[in-house]
Amino acid sequence: MKSLLLTTLILSLSSAVGAQTDDMVKAHDAIEHAGQFAMVCGVIASAKYLKDSKGAPTYLNFDKPYPDHEFSAIIFGKNRKNFKLQPETLTGYKACVYGKVRVYKGKAQIELVKEDQLSVKPPKK
């Protein structure tokens, strides 16, 4: 019985990992996935916390800095408490974000509300 349960668990985990891999999208291709849930990956080229702007957003712009970016992740001020790290310090990090891809002013973006939507790897020194 334990063997069957273990096999079922392994197959379930393999399926979940496979689904995430299938959903991985390069930042410059994210706009093609508007309206879909996807994992978008790239390098954070610029990051900025606009604490005095409406909604106090933090922008993580992928592959090219603002205003030339094609994709960004946005964290509104009300959700910053859900992140242990300071997102505006992540310039140069490789990152993947997961969520629903939306288009705002002609650019793709994902809103991040919790830390498990963001995976980062520090730049090599």
GROMACS .gro file of C-alpha atoms in nm, residues 44 68-69 71 119:
model
    5
   44ILE     CA    1   1.550   4.188  -1.406
   68ASP     CA    2   1.227   4.970  -2.328
   69HIS     CA    3   1.112   4.660  -2.137
   71PHE     CA    4   0.749   4.262  -1.969
  119SER     CA    5   1.179   3.289  -0.791
   0.00000   0.00000   0.00000
